[in-house]
Amino acid sequence: MKHIALVGMPNTGKSTLFNRLTGAHARVGNWPGITVELLTARLLVGGDMVQLVDLPGIYDLCGHAEDEKVVTTFLRDHAPDLIVFVMSATQAQRQSTLLAELLAIGRPLVVVMTMADEAQRMGIQIDLAALSEQTGLGLCLLSAKWGRGMEHLQALLRQALRQPSPPRLTQAPDLAGAFARHVHIPAQASLGLSHALDRVFLHRWLGLPLFLVMMGLVFQAVFALGKPIQDGMATVFEALRIGALEPMLLPLPGWLQGLLLDGIYTGLTTVAAFVPLIVLFFVFMSVVEDTGYLSRAAFLIDALMARMGLDGRGFVMWLMGLGCNVPALMGTRVIRSRGLRLLTMLTIPFSLCSARLQVFVFFASILFTAQQAPWVLFSLYLISIASAMLTALVFKGRGPTADTFVLEMPPYRWPTLRQMLTRGWMEVRHFLSRASRYIVLGVVLVWFLTHWPQGVAPASDQTWAGHISQVLAPLTQPLGIDPHLSIALLFGFVAKEIVIGSLAVIYGLEGDSLTQTLAQQMNWIQGYSFMLFTLIYTPCLSTIATLHHESKSLRLTLISLLWSLGLAWACSFVFYQIAIRWWP
Ligand SMILES: Nc1nc2c(ncn2[C@@H]2O[C@H](COP(=O)(O)OP(=O)(O)OP(=O)(O)O)[C@@H](O)[C@H]2O)c(=O)[nH]1
Ligand SMILES: [Mg+2]
Protein backbone atom coordinates (compact mmCIF):
# COMPACT_ATOMS: atom_id res chain seq x y z
CA MET A 1 0.00 0.00 0.00
CA LYS A 2 1.26 3.49 -0.82
CA HIS A 3 2.05 5.97 1.95
CA ILE A 4 1.19 9.65 1.95
CA ALA A 5 2.72 11.74 4.76
CA LEU A 6 1.40 15.05 6.06
CA VAL A 7 4.33 17.27 6.96
CA GLY A 8 4.36 20.92 8.03
CA MET A 9 5.00 23.41 10.80
CA PRO A 10 3.07 23.13 14.08
CA ASN A 11 -0.53 24.36 14.27
CA THR A 12 -1.00 24.54 10.51
CA GLY A 13 -4.00 22.20 10.51
CA LYS A 14 -2.41 18.85 9.57
CA SER A 15 -4.50 16.83 12.00
CA THR A 16 -7.65 18.70 10.98
CA LEU A 17 -6.93 17.76 7.36
CA PHE A 18 -6.13 14.18 8.39
CA ASN A 19 -9.47 13.89 10.19
CA ARG A 20 -11.35 15.51 7.32
CA LEU A 21 -9.83 13.13 4.77
CA THR A 22 -10.05 9.88 6.71
CA GLY A 23 -12.86 10.42 9.21
CA ALA A 24 -10.40 9.72 12.04
CA HIS A 25 -10.45 11.49 15.41
CA ALA A 26 -6.90 12.75 15.81
CA ARG A 27 -6.58 15.33 18.56
CA VAL A 28 -6.78 18.88 17.20
CA GLY A 29 -6.03 22.01 19.19
CA ASN A 30 -5.33 25.65 18.71
CA TRP A 31 -1.74 25.64 19.87
CA PRO A 32 1.51 24.26 18.49
CA GLY A 33 2.63 20.78 19.48
CA ILE A 34 -0.64 18.87 19.79
CA THR A 35 0.45 15.86 17.75
CA VAL A 36 3.60 14.19 19.10
CA GLU A 37 3.16 10.74 17.61
CA LEU A 38 2.69 9.23 14.23
CA LEU A 39 -0.94 8.47 13.39
CA THR A 40 -2.15 6.52 10.40
CA ALA A 41 -5.47 5.90 8.72
CA ARG A 42 -6.66 4.61 5.38
CA LEU A 43 -7.90 6.75 2.56
CA LEU A 44 -9.34 6.11 -0.90
CA VAL A 45 -7.57 8.02 -3.68
CA GLY A 46 -8.95 7.43 -7.17
CA GLY A 47 -10.06 3.88 -6.35
CA ASP A 48 -6.80 2.90 -4.61
CA MET A 49 -6.45 2.40 -0.89
CA VAL A 50 -3.54 4.40 0.52
CA GLN A 51 -2.18 4.94 4.02
CA LEU A 52 -2.28 8.53 5.24
CA VAL A 53 0.20 9.46 7.99
CA ASP A 54 -0.26 12.43 10.32
CA LEU A 55 3.01 13.63 11.83
CA PRO A 56 3.98 16.12 14.55
CA GLY A 57 4.61 19.70 13.43
CA ILE A 58 8.26 20.66 12.92
CA TYR A 59 10.07 23.92 12.16
CA ASP A 60 13.02 22.32 10.34
CA LEU A 61 14.57 18.94 9.65
CA CYS A 62 17.62 19.29 11.89
CA GLY A 63 15.94 19.21 15.32
CA HIS A 64 16.66 16.45 17.81
CA ALA A 65 13.68 16.68 20.14
CA GLU A 66 11.57 13.51 20.44
CA ASP A 67 8.69 14.88 18.36
CA GLU A 68 11.05 16.06 15.62
CA LYS A 69 12.80 12.71 15.60
CA VAL A 70 9.44 11.04 14.96
CA VAL A 71 9.27 13.00 11.69
CA THR A 72 12.88 12.74 10.56
CA THR A 73 13.05 9.01 11.36
CA PHE A 74 9.83 8.40 9.51
CA LEU A 75 11.01 10.28 6.42
CA ARG A 76 14.34 8.47 6.48
CA ASP A 77 13.08 4.93 7.10
CA HIS A 78 9.83 4.90 5.16
CA ALA A 79 10.47 7.17 2.19
CA PRO A 80 6.76 7.99 1.68
CA ASP A 81 5.37 7.73 -1.84
CA LEU A 82 4.11 11.26 -1.53
CA ILE A 83 4.74 14.10 0.89
CA VAL A 84 1.85 16.50 1.37
CA PHE A 85 3.37 19.70 2.65
CA VAL A 86 0.75 21.47 4.75
CA MET A 87 1.22 25.21 5.17
CA SER A 88 -1.00 27.96 6.46
CA ALA A 89 -2.01 30.31 3.66
CA THR A 90 -1.62 33.14 6.15
CA GLN A 91 2.08 32.45 6.76
CA ALA A 92 3.20 31.10 3.41
CA GLN A 93 6.48 32.95 3.11
CA ARG A 94 7.73 32.06 6.58
CA GLN A 95 6.80 28.40 6.20
CA SER A 96 8.43 28.01 2.80
CA THR A 97 11.81 27.51 4.54
CA LEU A 98 10.69 24.06 5.66
CA LEU A 99 9.36 23.33 2.17
CA ALA A 100 12.83 24.00 0.74
CA GLU A 101 14.36 21.49 3.17
CA LEU A 102 11.76 18.86 2.30
CA LEU A 103 12.31 19.23 -1.43
CA ALA A 104 15.94 18.40 -0.87
CA ILE A 105 14.90 14.90 0.27
CA GLY A 106 13.84 14.25 -3.30
CA ARG A 107 10.49 12.52 -2.75
CA PRO A 108 7.40 13.46 -4.79
CA LEU A 109 5.68 16.35 -3.07
CA VAL A 110 2.55 18.48 -3.31
CA VAL A 111 1.70 21.62 -1.36
CA VAL A 112 -1.57 22.19 0.47
CA MET A 113 -2.23 25.72 1.62
CA THR A 114 -4.80 25.45 4.41
CA MET A 115 -6.77 28.06 6.33
CA ALA A 116 -8.10 29.52 3.08
CA ASP A 117 -10.96 30.99 5.10
CA GLU A 118 -8.61 32.85 7.42
CA ALA A 119 -6.49 34.11 4.54
CA GLN A 120 -9.60 35.38 2.82
CA ARG A 121 -10.73 37.22 5.94
CA MET A 122 -7.31 38.87 6.18
CA GLY A 123 -7.58 39.99 2.56
CA ILE A 124 -4.67 37.81 1.40
CA GLN A 125 -4.69 37.06 -2.32
CA ILE A 126 -2.90 34.06 -3.77
CA ASP A 127 -2.13 33.52 -7.44
CA LEU A 128 -2.08 29.73 -7.40
CA ALA A 129 -1.48 29.26 -11.12
CA ALA A 130 1.55 31.56 -11.19
CA LEU A 131 2.91 30.06 -7.98
CA SER A 132 2.58 26.54 -9.36
CA GLU A 133 4.16 27.62 -12.64
CA GLN A 134 7.15 29.21 -10.95
CA THR A 135 7.83 26.49 -8.37
CA GLY A 136 6.91 23.56 -10.55
CA LEU A 137 4.89 22.13 -7.67
CA GLY A 138 1.32 20.89 -7.50
CA LEU A 139 -0.59 23.26 -5.21
CA CYS A 140 -4.06 23.64 -3.80
CA LEU A 141 -5.82 26.03 -1.49
CA LEU A 142 -8.44 24.78 0.95
CA SER A 143 -10.02 25.01 4.37
CA ALA A 144 -9.94 21.65 6.12
CA LYS A 145 -11.85 22.97 9.08
CA TRP A 146 -14.86 24.00 7.04
CA GLY A 147 -14.34 21.35 4.34
CA ARG A 148 -13.96 23.82 1.49
CA GLY A 149 -11.83 23.03 -1.58
CA MET A 150 -11.31 19.37 -0.67
CA GLU A 151 -12.12 18.22 -4.22
CA HIS A 152 -9.02 20.06 -5.52
CA LEU A 153 -6.87 18.09 -3.09
CA GLN A 154 -8.35 14.76 -4.21
CA ALA A 155 -7.52 15.61 -7.83
CA LEU A 156 -4.02 16.68 -6.85
CA LEU A 157 -3.39 13.47 -4.90
CA ARG A 158 -4.72 11.29 -7.71
CA GLN A 159 -2.43 12.92 -10.23
CA ALA A 160 0.63 12.89 -7.99
CA LEU A 161 0.21 9.19 -7.23
CA ARG A 162 -0.39 8.27 -10.86
CA GLN A 163 2.63 10.12 -12.24
CA PRO A 164 5.07 10.45 -9.38
CA SER A 165 7.80 12.89 -10.28
CA PRO A 166 10.54 13.95 -7.89
CA PRO A 167 10.67 17.75 -7.57
CA ARG A 168 12.99 19.81 -9.70
CA LEU A 169 15.63 20.85 -7.24
CA THR A 170 16.91 23.82 -9.18
CA GLN A 171 13.99 25.98 -8.13
CA ALA A 172 14.26 25.35 -4.42
CA PRO A 173 16.63 28.22 -3.56
CA ASP A 174 14.16 30.92 -4.61
CA LEU A 175 11.09 29.44 -2.94
CA ALA A 176 10.67 32.25 -0.42
CA GLY A 177 10.90 34.77 -3.26
CA ALA A 178 8.28 32.90 -5.29
CA PHE A 179 5.87 32.89 -2.35
CA ALA A 180 6.51 36.56 -1.63
CA ARG A 181 5.74 37.44 -5.25
CA HIS A 182 2.48 35.52 -5.61
CA VAL A 183 0.96 35.74 -2.16
CA HIS A 184 -0.26 39.30 -1.71
CA ILE A 185 -0.69 40.32 1.89
CA PRO A 186 -2.43 43.67 2.29
CA ALA A 187 -0.30 46.27 4.08
CA GLN A 188 -2.97 46.49 6.76
CA ALA A 189 -3.84 42.82 7.29
CA SER A 190 -7.07 42.91 9.26
CA LEU A 191 -6.17 41.59 12.67
CA GLY A 192 -8.32 44.23 14.33
CA LEU A 193 -10.53 41.95 16.38
CA SER A 194 -7.66 39.74 17.55
CA HIS A 195 -5.77 42.80 18.79
CA ALA A 196 -8.81 44.25 20.51
CA LEU A 197 -9.50 40.96 22.30
CA ASP A 198 -5.86 40.58 23.31
CA ARG A 199 -5.86 44.05 24.84
CA VAL A 200 -8.41 42.73 27.33
CA PHE A 201 -7.42 39.06 27.71
CA LEU A 202 -3.68 39.74 27.92
CA HIS A 203 -4.07 42.76 30.17
CA ARG A 204 -1.37 42.89 32.85
CA TRP A 205 -3.72 43.02 35.80
CA LEU A 206 -7.05 41.96 34.36
CA GLY A 207 -5.83 38.95 32.37
CA LEU A 208 -5.41 36.35 35.10
CA PRO A 209 -8.47 37.27 37.22
CA LEU A 210 -10.50 37.17 34.03
CA PHE A 211 -9.17 33.69 33.28
CA LEU A 212 -10.14 32.47 36.74
CA VAL A 213 -13.63 33.96 36.42
CA MET A 214 -13.97 32.30 33.01
CA MET A 215 -13.04 28.89 34.40
CA GLY A 216 -15.34 29.40 37.37
CA LEU A 217 -18.18 30.00 34.93
CA VAL A 218 -17.32 26.86 33.00
CA PHE A 219 -17.73 24.82 36.20
CA GLN A 220 -21.02 26.48 37.04
CA ALA A 221 -22.33 25.71 33.58
CA VAL A 222 -21.12 22.10 33.59
CA PHE A 223 -22.80 21.50 36.92
CA ALA A 224 -26.03 23.27 36.09
CA LEU A 225 -26.45 21.31 32.87
CA GLY A 226 -24.83 18.02 33.80
CA LYS A 227 -26.23 17.26 37.26
CA PRO A 228 -29.83 16.68 36.11
CA ILE A 229 -28.58 14.40 33.32
CA GLN A 230 -26.48 12.41 35.77
CA ASP A 231 -29.38 12.03 38.19
CA GLY A 232 -31.58 10.89 35.31
CA MET A 233 -29.07 8.25 34.25
CA ALA A 234 -28.75 6.93 37.79
CA THR A 235 -32.53 6.55 38.00
CA VAL A 236 -32.67 4.72 34.67
CA PHE A 237 -29.89 2.32 35.70
CA GLU A 238 -31.67 1.56 38.97
CA ALA A 239 -34.99 0.95 37.21
CA LEU A 240 -33.27 -1.37 34.74
CA ARG A 241 -31.78 -3.36 37.56
CA ILE A 242 -35.02 -3.81 39.46
CA GLY A 243 -37.25 -4.22 36.41
CA ALA A 244 -35.12 -6.42 34.18
CA LEU A 245 -31.82 -7.68 35.57
CA GLU A 246 -32.87 -8.93 38.99
CA PRO A 247 -35.72 -11.11 37.66
CA MET A 248 -33.48 -12.33 34.83
CA LEU A 249 -30.63 -13.43 37.09
CA LEU A 250 -32.89 -15.03 39.71
CA PRO A 251 -32.08 -18.64 38.68
CA LEU A 252 -28.33 -18.13 39.27
CA PRO A 253 -26.63 -19.08 42.56
CA GLY A 254 -26.68 -16.33 45.18
CA TRP A 255 -23.00 -15.49 45.13
CA LEU A 256 -22.94 -15.16 41.33
CA GLN A 257 -26.01 -12.91 41.42
CA GLY A 258 -24.20 -10.78 43.97
CA LEU A 259 -21.05 -10.58 41.89
CA LEU A 260 -22.91 -9.67 38.70
CA LEU A 261 -25.37 -7.22 40.25
CA ASP A 262 -23.63 -5.74 43.29
CA GLY A 263 -20.21 -6.05 41.76
CA ILE A 264 -20.07 -5.45 38.05
CA TYR A 265 -23.43 -3.79 37.35
CA THR A 266 -23.42 -1.47 40.35
CA GLY A 267 -19.75 -0.60 39.94
CA LEU A 268 -19.97 0.15 36.25
CA THR A 269 -23.24 2.06 36.21
CA THR A 270 -22.28 4.21 39.17
CA VAL A 271 -19.24 5.39 37.24
CA ALA A 272 -21.04 5.56 33.89
CA ALA A 273 -23.61 7.98 35.29
CA PHE A 274 -20.83 10.56 35.53
CA VAL A 275 -19.77 10.31 31.92
CA PRO A 276 -22.26 12.97 30.66
CA LEU A 277 -20.82 15.49 33.13
CA ILE A 278 -17.29 14.75 32.01
CA VAL A 279 -18.25 14.98 28.35
CA LEU A 280 -19.88 18.35 28.97
CA PHE A 281 -16.77 19.60 30.71
CA PHE A 282 -14.62 18.73 27.72
CA VAL A 283 -17.06 20.16 25.22
CA PHE A 284 -16.84 23.46 27.11
CA MET A 285 -13.06 23.17 27.38
CA SER A 286 -12.76 22.49 23.66
CA VAL A 287 -14.48 25.82 23.06
CA VAL A 288 -12.15 27.64 25.44
CA GLU A 289 -9.18 25.88 23.87
CA ASP A 290 -10.02 26.04 20.19
CA THR A 291 -10.85 29.74 20.29
CA GLY A 292 -7.18 30.22 21.21
CA TYR A 293 -8.01 31.57 24.66
CA LEU A 294 -6.05 28.91 26.56
CA SER A 295 -2.88 29.89 24.69
CA ARG A 296 -3.42 33.39 26.10
CA ALA A 297 -3.63 31.89 29.57
CA ALA A 298 -0.36 30.04 28.95
CA PHE A 299 1.20 33.30 27.83
CA LEU A 300 0.00 35.14 30.94
CA ILE A 301 1.39 32.49 33.19
CA ASP A 302 4.70 32.09 31.35
CA ALA A 303 6.56 34.55 33.60
CA LEU A 304 5.28 32.84 36.72
CA MET A 305 6.27 29.45 35.30
CA ALA A 306 9.77 30.73 34.59
CA ARG A 307 10.25 31.37 38.32
CA MET A 308 9.59 27.68 38.92
CA GLY A 309 12.08 26.60 36.30
CA LEU A 310 9.29 25.75 33.82
CA ASP A 311 7.79 27.65 30.91
CA GLY A 312 4.42 28.35 29.31
CA ARG A 313 4.44 24.95 27.62
CA GLY A 314 4.35 23.29 31.02
CA PHE A 315 1.05 25.04 31.66
CA VAL A 316 -0.24 23.86 28.30
CA MET A 317 0.66 20.27 29.28
CA TRP A 318 -1.19 20.65 32.58
CA LEU A 319 -4.22 21.75 30.62
CA MET A 320 -3.86 18.73 28.32
CA GLY A 321 -3.57 16.61 31.44
CA LEU A 322 -7.09 17.64 32.46
CA GLY A 323 -8.31 14.99 30.05
CA CYS A 324 -5.78 12.29 30.82
CA ASN A 325 -2.25 12.58 32.15
CA VAL A 326 -0.88 10.02 29.68
CA PRO A 327 -1.05 12.12 26.47
CA ALA A 328 0.13 15.14 28.44
CA LEU A 329 3.26 13.24 29.48
CA MET A 330 3.83 12.33 25.86
CA GLY A 331 3.26 15.96 24.92
CA THR A 332 6.48 16.90 26.72
CA ARG A 333 8.32 15.51 23.71
CA VAL A 334 8.19 19.00 22.21
CA ILE A 335 10.58 20.20 24.93
CA ARG A 336 14.18 20.17 23.76
CA SER A 337 16.06 20.35 27.04
CA ARG A 338 16.09 17.05 28.94
CA GLY A 339 16.25 18.72 32.34
CA LEU A 340 13.22 20.88 31.58
CA ARG A 341 11.38 17.93 30.11
CA LEU A 342 11.90 15.77 33.19
CA LEU A 343 10.89 18.59 35.53
CA THR A 344 7.72 19.18 33.51
CA MET A 345 6.98 15.43 33.60
CA LEU A 346 7.26 15.41 37.36
CA THR A 347 4.54 18.08 37.61
CA ILE A 348 2.03 16.61 35.13
CA PRO A 349 0.57 13.83 37.34
CA PHE A 350 -0.91 16.57 39.56
CA SER A 351 -3.10 17.73 36.71
CA LEU A 352 -6.68 16.89 37.67
CA CYS A 353 -7.69 14.31 35.06
CA SER A 354 -11.23 13.32 34.08
CA ALA A 355 -11.11 10.14 36.20
CA ARG A 356 -10.40 12.15 39.32
CA LEU A 357 -13.06 14.65 38.28
CA GLN A 358 -15.64 11.84 38.50
CA VAL A 359 -14.65 11.12 42.08
CA PHE A 360 -14.81 14.80 43.02
CA VAL A 361 -18.15 15.44 41.34
CA PHE A 362 -19.52 12.45 43.24
CA PHE A 363 -18.30 13.59 46.66
CA ALA A 364 -18.93 17.29 46.08
CA SER A 365 -22.55 16.66 45.19
CA ILE A 366 -23.07 14.45 48.25
CA LEU A 367 -21.38 16.61 50.87
CA PHE A 368 -22.03 20.14 49.65
CA THR A 369 -25.00 22.19 48.47
CA ALA A 370 -25.65 22.78 44.78
CA GLN A 371 -24.27 26.31 45.23
CA GLN A 372 -21.10 25.17 46.95
CA ALA A 373 -20.25 22.17 44.79
CA PRO A 374 -18.84 24.02 41.72
CA TRP A 375 -16.62 26.09 44.02
CA VAL A 376 -15.37 22.97 45.78
CA LEU A 377 -14.39 21.56 42.38
CA PHE A 378 -12.77 24.82 41.41
CA SER A 379 -10.75 24.84 44.64
CA LEU A 380 -9.43 21.38 43.79
CA TYR A 381 -8.26 22.63 40.39
CA LEU A 382 -6.41 25.45 42.10
CA ILE A 383 -4.83 23.01 44.56
CA SER A 384 -3.80 20.78 41.67
CA ILE A 385 -1.97 23.72 40.07
CA ALA A 386 -0.45 24.68 43.41
CA SER A 387 0.86 21.12 43.95
CA ALA A 388 2.41 21.08 40.49
CA MET A 389 4.04 24.44 41.18
CA LEU A 390 5.34 23.34 44.56
CA THR A 391 6.80 20.22 42.96
CA ALA A 392 8.60 22.30 40.35
CA LEU A 393 9.97 24.61 43.04
CA VAL A 394 11.26 21.70 45.10
CA PHE A 395 12.89 19.85 42.21
CA LYS A 396 14.07 22.70 39.99
CA GLY A 397 17.74 23.28 39.60
CA ARG A 398 18.60 19.57 39.68
CA GLY A 399 19.48 19.67 36.01
CA PRO A 400 19.96 22.31 33.32
CA THR A 401 16.56 23.53 32.17
CA ALA A 402 17.51 26.27 29.73
CA ASP A 403 15.60 25.92 26.48
CA THR A 404 15.06 28.60 23.92
CA PHE A 405 11.50 28.65 22.84
CA VAL A 406 9.00 31.20 21.66
CA LEU A 407 5.41 30.72 22.68
CA GLU A 408 3.63 31.16 19.39
CA MET A 409 0.34 32.96 19.76
CA PRO A 410 -2.31 31.39 17.53
CA PRO A 411 -5.06 33.64 16.20
CA TYR A 412 -8.53 33.54 17.73
CA ARG A 413 -10.64 30.96 15.92
CA TRP A 414 -14.26 29.89 15.94
CA PRO A 415 -14.79 26.41 17.34
CA THR A 416 -16.95 24.20 15.14
CA LEU A 417 -19.73 21.93 16.29
CA ARG A 418 -17.86 19.05 14.67
CA GLN A 419 -14.75 19.69 16.77
CA MET A 420 -16.77 20.03 19.98
CA LEU A 421 -18.62 16.79 19.36
CA THR A 422 -15.39 14.98 18.44
CA ARG A 423 -13.85 16.06 21.73
CA GLY A 424 -16.89 14.84 23.64
CA TRP A 425 -16.93 11.55 21.78
CA MET A 426 -13.23 11.03 22.54
CA GLU A 427 -14.05 11.22 26.26
CA VAL A 428 -16.77 8.61 25.88
CA ARG A 429 -14.35 6.34 24.04
CA HIS A 430 -11.69 6.91 26.67
CA PHE A 431 -14.21 5.91 29.33
CA LEU A 432 -15.23 2.78 27.46
CA SER A 433 -11.65 1.61 26.98
CA ARG A 434 -10.80 2.26 30.64
CA ALA A 435 -14.04 0.57 31.70
CA SER A 436 -13.21 -2.56 29.79
CA ARG A 437 -9.64 -2.63 31.04
CA TYR A 438 -9.74 -1.54 34.66
CA ILE A 439 -13.17 -0.89 36.04
CA VAL A 440 -14.66 -4.34 35.52
CA LEU A 441 -11.57 -6.09 36.82
CA GLY A 442 -11.25 -3.65 39.70
CA VAL A 443 -14.82 -3.97 40.92
CA VAL A 444 -14.72 -7.75 40.66
CA LEU A 445 -11.62 -7.80 42.85
CA VAL A 446 -13.16 -5.36 45.31
CA TRP A 447 -16.29 -7.50 45.43
CA PHE A 448 -14.28 -10.59 46.34
CA LEU A 449 -12.23 -8.75 48.93
CA THR A 450 -15.30 -7.31 50.60
CA HIS A 451 -17.47 -10.47 50.44
CA TRP A 452 -14.98 -13.23 51.26
CA PRO A 453 -14.22 -15.49 53.05
CA GLN A 454 -17.74 -16.87 52.66
CA GLY A 455 -20.12 -16.58 55.56
CA VAL A 456 -18.89 -13.31 57.08
CA ALA A 457 -20.92 -10.11 56.88
CA PRO A 458 -20.11 -8.18 53.64
CA ALA A 459 -17.65 -5.31 54.11
CA SER A 460 -17.16 -6.19 57.78
CA ASP A 461 -13.83 -6.34 59.64
CA GLN A 462 -13.70 -10.10 59.07
CA THR A 463 -13.47 -9.86 55.27
CA TRP A 464 -10.14 -9.70 53.50
CA ALA A 465 -10.72 -6.03 52.77
CA GLY A 466 -11.38 -5.53 56.46
CA HIS A 467 -7.99 -7.02 57.33
CA ILE A 468 -6.21 -4.84 54.79
CA SER A 469 -7.86 -1.67 56.02
CA GLN A 470 -6.86 -2.50 59.60
CA VAL A 471 -3.25 -2.61 58.46
CA LEU A 472 -3.67 0.76 56.75
CA ALA A 473 -5.55 2.35 59.65
CA PRO A 474 -2.57 3.96 61.41
CA LEU A 475 -1.85 5.83 58.18
CA THR A 476 -5.38 6.75 57.17
CA GLN A 477 -7.00 7.52 60.53
CA PRO A 478 -5.08 10.77 61.10
CA LEU A 479 -6.49 11.93 57.73
CA GLY A 480 -10.09 11.22 58.72
CA ILE A 481 -10.30 8.50 56.06
CA ASP A 482 -12.36 5.52 57.27
CA PRO A 483 -11.56 1.84 56.48
CA HIS A 484 -14.05 1.61 53.59
CA LEU A 485 -12.60 4.65 51.91
CA SER A 486 -9.05 3.44 52.40
CA ILE A 487 -9.88 0.30 50.40
CA ALA A 488 -11.21 2.54 47.63
CA LEU A 489 -7.96 4.51 47.74
CA LEU A 490 -5.93 1.35 47.48
CA PHE A 491 -7.74 0.43 44.28
CA GLY A 492 -7.62 4.01 43.07
CA PHE A 493 -3.90 3.46 42.74
CA VAL A 494 -4.60 1.26 39.72
CA ALA A 495 -7.10 3.67 38.15
CA LYS A 496 -9.17 6.44 39.67
CA GLU A 497 -12.24 5.23 37.81
CA ILE A 498 -12.38 2.32 40.22
CA VAL A 499 -12.83 4.56 43.28
CA ILE A 500 -16.55 5.27 43.06
CA GLY A 501 -17.26 1.91 41.51
CA SER A 502 -15.58 0.19 44.43
CA LEU A 503 -17.47 2.31 46.99
CA ALA A 504 -20.71 1.20 45.37
CA VAL A 505 -19.53 -2.40 45.70
CA ILE A 506 -18.22 -2.02 49.26
CA TYR A 507 -21.52 -0.59 50.46
CA GLY A 508 -23.55 -2.84 48.18
CA LEU A 509 -25.65 0.17 47.23
CA GLU A 510 -26.12 2.34 44.17
CA GLY A 511 -27.79 5.58 43.14
CA ASP A 512 -29.62 7.51 45.85
CA SER A 513 -29.14 4.91 48.56
CA LEU A 514 -25.37 5.00 48.15
CA THR A 515 -25.17 8.78 48.30
CA GLN A 516 -27.49 8.92 51.32
CA THR A 517 -25.47 6.35 53.23
CA LEU A 518 -22.21 8.11 52.50
CA ALA A 519 -23.66 11.50 53.43
CA GLN A 520 -24.68 10.07 56.82
CA GLN A 521 -21.35 8.40 57.51
CA MET A 522 -19.06 11.24 56.58
CA ASN A 523 -18.84 14.97 57.21
CA TRP A 524 -17.51 17.46 54.70
CA ILE A 525 -14.11 17.67 56.40
CA GLN A 526 -13.49 13.94 56.02
CA GLY A 527 -14.78 14.14 52.46
CA TYR A 528 -12.52 17.02 51.51
CA SER A 529 -9.54 15.33 53.12
CA PHE A 530 -10.30 12.22 51.05
CA MET A 531 -10.56 14.34 47.90
CA LEU A 532 -7.24 16.04 48.65
CA PHE A 533 -5.54 12.68 48.97
CA THR A 534 -7.18 11.38 45.79
CA LEU A 535 -6.10 14.50 43.94
CA ILE A 536 -2.45 14.42 44.89
CA TYR A 537 -1.36 10.79 45.12
CA THR A 538 -0.34 8.83 42.01
CA PRO A 539 -3.07 9.13 39.36
CA CYS A 540 -2.97 5.60 37.97
CA LEU A 541 -0.78 2.74 36.76
CA SER A 542 -0.87 3.91 33.13
CA THR A 543 0.54 7.27 34.16
CA ILE A 544 3.40 5.61 36.02
CA ALA A 545 4.12 3.34 33.08
CA THR A 546 4.10 6.29 30.67
CA LEU A 547 6.30 8.34 32.97
CA HIS A 548 8.81 5.53 33.03
CA HIS A 549 8.61 4.89 29.30
CA GLU A 550 8.94 8.54 28.29
CA SER A 551 11.64 9.51 30.80
CA LYS A 552 13.51 6.21 30.56
CA SER A 553 14.45 6.86 34.16
CA LEU A 554 13.51 4.52 36.98
CA ARG A 555 14.78 7.08 39.44
CA LEU A 556 12.41 9.77 38.22
CA THR A 557 9.52 7.31 38.31
CA LEU A 558 10.27 6.36 41.90
CA ILE A 559 10.72 9.99 42.94
CA SER A 560 7.36 10.81 41.37
CA LEU A 561 5.65 7.94 43.20
CA LEU A 562 7.09 8.62 46.64
CA TRP A 563 6.86 12.39 46.44
CA SER A 564 3.21 12.40 45.39
CA LEU A 565 2.27 9.89 48.09
CA GLY A 566 4.12 11.88 50.73
CA LEU A 567 2.66 15.18 49.57
CA ALA A 568 -0.86 13.72 49.47
CA TRP A 569 -0.54 12.44 53.01
CA ALA A 570 0.93 15.69 54.32
CA CYS A 571 -1.75 17.88 52.67
CA SER A 572 -4.65 15.75 53.90
CA PHE A 573 -3.11 15.56 57.38
CA VAL A 574 -2.60 19.30 57.70
CA PHE A 575 -6.04 20.07 56.31
CA TYR A 576 -7.87 17.51 58.44
CA GLN A 577 -6.11 18.29 61.69
CA ILE A 578 -6.65 22.03 61.33
CA ALA A 579 -10.21 21.75 60.02
CA ILE A 580 -11.53 19.49 62.80
CA ARG A 581 -10.23 21.97 65.35
CA TRP A 582 -11.79 24.98 63.62
CA TRP A 583 -15.13 23.40 62.78
CA PRO A 584 -15.59 20.87 65.59
N1 LIG B 1 -9.75 28.83 10.26
C1 LIG B 1 -9.22 27.62 10.07
N2 LIG B 1 -8.69 26.98 11.12
C2 LIG B 1 -8.16 25.75 10.93
C3 LIG B 1 -8.14 25.13 9.66
N3 LIG B 1 -7.53 23.92 9.79
C4 LIG B 1 -7.20 23.81 11.10
N4 LIG B 1 -7.59 24.91 11.78
C5 LIG B 1 -7.40 25.17 13.22
O1 LIG B 1 -6.03 25.27 13.45
C6 LIG B 1 -5.70 24.76 14.74
C7 LIG B 1 -4.61 23.71 14.62
O2 LIG B 1 -5.10 22.56 13.98
P1 LIG B 1 -4.39 21.14 14.09
O3 LIG B 1 -5.06 20.28 13.07
O4 LIG B 1 -4.33 20.67 15.49
O5 LIG B 1 -2.92 21.52 13.62
P2 LIG B 1 -1.64 20.57 13.48
O6 LIG B 1 -0.90 21.05 12.29
O7 LIG B 1 -2.04 19.14 13.50
O8 LIG B 1 -0.84 20.98 14.78
P3 LIG B 1 0.35 20.14 15.53
O9 LIG B 1 -0.15 18.75 15.75
O10 LIG B 1 0.54 20.90 16.80
O11 LIG B 1 1.54 20.21 14.64
C8 LIG B 1 -7.00 24.23 15.31
O12 LIG B 1 -7.55 25.22 16.14
C9 LIG B 1 -7.87 24.03 14.09
O13 LIG B 1 -9.24 24.16 14.40
C10 LIG B 1 -8.71 25.84 8.56
O14 LIG B 1 -8.74 25.38 7.42
N5 LIG B 1 -9.24 27.06 8.83
MG1 LIG C 1 -1.57 17.67 14.72
XYZ file of C-alpha atoms and ligand atoms in Angstrom, residues 14-15 27 34-35 54-55, ligand 2:
8
model
C -2.410 18.850 9.566
C -4.496 16.834 11.996
C -6.579 15.330 18.558
C -0.643 18.867 19.788
C 0.447 15.864 17.752
C -0.265 12.432 10.322
C 3.009 13.635 11.828
Mg -1.569 17.667 14.719
